[in-house]
Amino acid sequence: EDQVTQSPEALRLQEGESSSLNCSYTVSGLRGLFWYRQDPGKGPEFLFTLYSAGEEKEKERLKATLTKKESFLHITAPKPEDSATYLCAVQAWGSQGNLIFGKGTKLSVKP
Amino acid sequence: DVKVTQSSRYLVKRTGEKVFLECVQDMDHENMFWYRQDPGLGLRLIYFSYDVKMKEKGDIPEGYSVSREKKERFSLILESASTNQTSMYLCASSTGGSSYEQYFGPGTRLTVT
């Protein structure tokens, strides 16, 4: 069964304290892995798509990487405005565009 | 920018009422999706559509139906609302071409009393 597991469930950082969020996945054939940011009471906001092992994408303080079994979202020198829940999702080949979502990591960055 | 809009941000309905949630996207996307999101359970797919008048059941379709009469509009219908359908409802769309990232609307917080 295809599934996505994110860890940790919650992460508290001090401003400037870099860290990583993990997304482990099992899927029959990976077509793409997606990262989203979700603020409280709002819809998820698309961040990155990764397609193959070794690929990396960056946006401001965020960098996403992909291996054959997991993806990491690295946050460098985070700021309080980076506080949000980060969701990971995968798409399998032949899935008609459906994504399988993890339950997310809730990140809190304290000033 | 892709824009997905939902008809209401907050909605309060009574048990047994028929509820309509509407979603509109402006990017000519083929695929549209309805999810519900609950604490501890994450995002769960209710229904999706990959073409006009086409619909497919997701993981939790019971108690829901959908309608897609036009490409840009996808409606979720709760035939007889129940308290266990109190949730955040999220609509999303995707191109279905070479990239399948989904773009989400702002969500509708539905409370059934």
Coordinates of C-alpha atoms in Angstrom, one line a residue:
Chain A
E1 CA 0.0 0.0 0.0
D2 CA 1.3 3.5 -0.9
Q3 CA 1.9 5.6 2.1
V4 CA 3.7 8.7 3.4
T5 CA 5.1 9.2 6.9
Q6 CA 6.3 12.6 8.1
S7 CA 8.5 13.2 11.1
P8 CA 8.6 14.7 13.6
E9 CA 5.0 15.6 14.1
A10 CA 6.0 18.9 15.7
L11 CA 9.2 20.8 15.8
R12 CA 10.1 23.8 17.8
L13 CA 13.1 25.9 16.8
Q14 CA 14.7 29.1 17.9
E15 CA 15.0 31.8 15.2
G16 CA 18.2 31.0 13.3
E17 CA 18.4 27.4 14.4
S18 CA 18.6 25.3 11.2
S19 CA 16.9 21.9 11.0
S20 CA 15.3 19.3 8.7
L21 CA 11.9 17.7 8.3
N22 CA 11.6 14.2 7.0
C23 CA 9.1 12.6 4.6
S24 CA 9.4 8.8 4.1
Y25 CA 7.4 7.2 1.4
T26 CA 6.5 3.8 0.0
V27 CA 4.9 3.9 -3.5
S28 CA 4.7 1.5 -6.3
G29 CA 6.4 3.9 -8.7
L30 CA 7.1 7.5 -7.9
R31 CA 6.0 10.0 -10.4
G32 CA 6.5 13.0 -8.2
L33 CA 6.9 14.2 -4.6
F34 CA 5.4 17.5 -3.5
W35 CA 5.9 19.8 -0.5
Y36 CA 3.3 22.2 0.7
R37 CA 3.1 24.8 3.4
Q38 CA -0.2 25.3 5.3
D39 CA -1.0 28.2 7.7
P40 CA -3.7 27.8 10.3
G41 CA -7.2 28.0 8.8
K42 CA -5.9 28.2 5.2
G43 CA -5.5 25.9 2.3
P44 CA -2.1 24.3 1.6
E45 CA 0.3 26.4 -0.5
F46 CA 2.4 24.6 -3.1
L47 CA 6.2 24.8 -2.6
F48 CA 8.1 22.2 -4.6
T49 CA 7.9 19.2 -6.9
L50 CA 10.7 16.6 -7.0
Y51 CA 10.8 13.9 -9.6
S52 CA 13.9 11.8 -9.2
A53 CA 16.5 10.8 -6.6
G54 CA 19.2 13.3 -6.2
E55 CA 17.1 16.3 -7.3
E56 CA 17.1 19.4 -5.1
K57 CA 14.9 22.5 -5.2
E58 CA 15.4 25.8 -3.2
K59 CA 13.2 28.7 -2.3
E60 CA 14.4 31.3 0.1
R61 CA 15.3 29.5 3.4
L62 CA 13.9 26.2 2.2
K63 CA 15.6 23.4 0.4
A64 CA 14.0 20.1 -0.6
T65 CA 15.9 17.0 -1.5
L66 CA 14.9 13.5 -2.6
T67 CA 16.3 10.0 -2.3
K68 CA 14.7 6.7 -3.3
K69 CA 12.9 6.3 0.0
E70 CA 12.6 9.8 1.5
S71 CA 12.7 13.5 1.1
F72 CA 14.0 16.2 3.4
L73 CA 12.9 19.8 3.8
H74 CA 15.9 21.7 5.1
I75 CA 15.2 25.0 6.8
T76 CA 18.2 27.3 7.1
A77 CA 18.2 30.1 9.7
P78 CA 14.4 30.0 10.1
K79 CA 12.4 33.1 11.0
P80 CA 9.1 33.2 13.0
E81 CA 7.2 33.7 9.7
D82 CA 8.3 30.2 8.6
S83 CA 6.0 28.8 11.4
A84 CA 3.4 26.6 9.6
T85 CA 2.5 23.0 9.0
Y86 CA 4.6 21.4 6.2
L87 CA 2.9 18.7 4.2
C88 CA 4.5 16.1 2.0
A89 CA 2.6 14.2 -0.8
V90 CA 3.5 11.6 -3.4
Q91 CA 2.0 10.7 -6.7
A92 CA 2.3 7.2 -8.1
W93 CA 2.4 6.4 -11.8
G94 CA -1.1 5.6 -13.1
S95 CA -2.9 7.4 -10.3
Q96 CA -4.8 9.9 -12.5
G97 CA -3.3 12.8 -10.6
N98 CA -4.2 11.7 -7.1
L99 CA -1.8 12.6 -4.3
I100 CA -1.2 10.7 -1.1
F101 CA -0.5 13.1 1.7
G102 CA 1.4 12.7 5.0
K103 CA -0.1 14.1 8.1
G104 CA 2.4 17.0 8.3
T105 CA 5.0 18.5 10.5
K106 CA 4.0 21.5 12.6
L107 CA 6.9 23.9 12.8
S108 CA 7.1 26.6 15.4
V109 CA 9.9 29.2 15.2
K110 CA 10.4 31.3 18.3
P111 CA 12.1 34.7 18.2
Chain B
D1 CA -1.1 32.7 -10.7
V2 CA -3.5 29.8 -10.3
K3 CA -6.5 30.8 -8.4
V4 CA -9.0 28.4 -6.7
T5 CA -11.9 29.9 -5.0
Q6 CA -14.5 28.4 -2.7
S7 CA -18.0 29.7 -2.1
S8 CA -17.8 30.2 1.6
R9 CA -15.0 30.4 4.3
Y10 CA -17.3 29.5 7.1
L11 CA -20.7 27.7 7.1
V12 CA -23.0 26.6 9.8
K13 CA -25.8 24.1 9.0
R14 CA -28.2 22.0 10.9
T15 CA -28.4 18.2 10.9
G16 CA -30.4 16.9 8.0
E17 CA -29.9 20.0 5.8
K18 CA -28.7 19.6 2.2
V19 CA -25.4 21.5 1.8
F20 CA -23.6 22.7 -1.3
L21 CA -20.0 23.6 -1.4
E22 CA -18.7 25.2 -4.6
C23 CA -15.3 25.4 -6.0
V24 CA -14.1 27.4 -9.1
Q25 CA -10.6 27.4 -10.7
D26 CA -9.5 29.8 -13.3
M27 CA -6.6 27.9 -14.9
D28 CA -8.4 25.5 -17.3
H29 CA -7.2 22.6 -15.2
E30 CA -8.6 19.1 -16.1
N31 CA -8.5 17.6 -12.6
M32 CA -10.4 18.8 -9.6
F33 CA -10.5 17.3 -6.1
W34 CA -12.4 17.6 -2.8
Y35 CA -10.7 16.8 0.5
R36 CA -11.7 17.1 4.1
Q37 CA -9.1 17.8 6.8
D38 CA -9.4 16.8 10.4
P39 CA -6.9 17.1 13.3
G40 CA -4.8 13.9 13.5
L41 CA -6.3 12.5 10.3
G42 CA -4.7 14.7 7.7
L43 CA -6.1 15.3 4.3
R44 CA -8.6 12.7 3.1
L45 CA -9.8 12.5 -0.5
I46 CA -13.6 12.5 -0.9
Y47 CA -14.1 12.7 -4.7
F48 CA -12.2 13.8 -7.7
S49 CA -12.9 14.5 -11.3
Y50 CA -10.6 14.4 -14.3
D51 CA -13.0 15.7 -16.9
V52 CA -16.4 17.4 -17.2
K53 CA -19.2 15.2 -16.0
M54 CA -16.7 12.6 -14.8
K55 CA -16.3 11.7 -11.2
E56 CA -14.4 9.1 -9.2
K57 CA -14.8 8.1 -5.5
G58 CA -11.9 8.9 -3.2
D59 CA -11.2 7.3 0.1
I60 CA -14.2 8.5 2.0
P61 CA -17.1 9.2 -0.4
E62 CA -19.9 8.0 1.9
G63 CA -22.5 10.7 2.6
Y64 CA -21.2 12.9 -0.2
S65 CA -21.8 13.4 -3.9
V66 CA -20.3 15.8 -6.5
S67 CA -21.2 17.5 -9.7
R68 CA -19.0 18.8 -12.5
E69 CA -21.1 20.4 -15.2
K70 CA -18.4 22.9 -16.4
K71 CA -14.7 22.4 -16.5
E72 CA -13.9 25.2 -14.0
R73 CA -16.5 24.3 -11.4
F74 CA -16.7 21.4 -9.0
S75 CA -19.4 21.1 -6.4
L76 CA -19.5 19.0 -3.3
I77 CA -23.0 18.0 -2.0
L78 CA -23.9 16.8 1.5
E79 CA -27.3 15.2 0.9
S80 CA -28.2 15.2 4.6
A81 CA -25.6 16.8 6.8
S82 CA -24.6 15.1 10.0
T83 CA -22.5 16.2 12.9
N84 CA -19.6 13.9 11.9
Q85 CA -19.3 15.9 8.7
T86 CA -18.1 19.0 10.7
S87 CA -14.7 19.6 9.2
M88 CA -12.5 21.8 7.0
Y89 CA -13.3 21.2 3.3
L90 CA -10.6 21.9 0.7
C91 CA -10.9 22.0 -3.0
A92 CA -7.9 21.6 -5.3
S93 CA -7.1 21.5 -9.0
S94 CA -4.3 20.3 -11.2
T95 CA -3.3 20.3 -14.8
G96 CA -3.0 16.6 -15.5
G97 CA -0.3 17.3 -18.0
S98 CA 3.4 16.9 -17.3
S99 CA 3.1 18.3 -13.7
Y100 CA 0.6 17.1 -11.2
E101 CA 1.0 19.5 -8.4
Q102 CA -2.4 20.5 -6.9
Y103 CA -3.4 24.0 -6.1
F104 CA -5.7 24.5 -3.2
G105 CA -8.5 26.9 -2.4
P106 CA -8.8 28.7 1.0
G107 CA -11.0 26.1 2.5
T108 CA -14.5 26.1 4.0
R109 CA -14.9 25.5 7.7
L110 CA -18.3 23.6 7.9
T111 CA -20.0 23.2 11.3
V112 CA -23.1 20.9 11.5
T113 CA -25.1 21.4 14.6

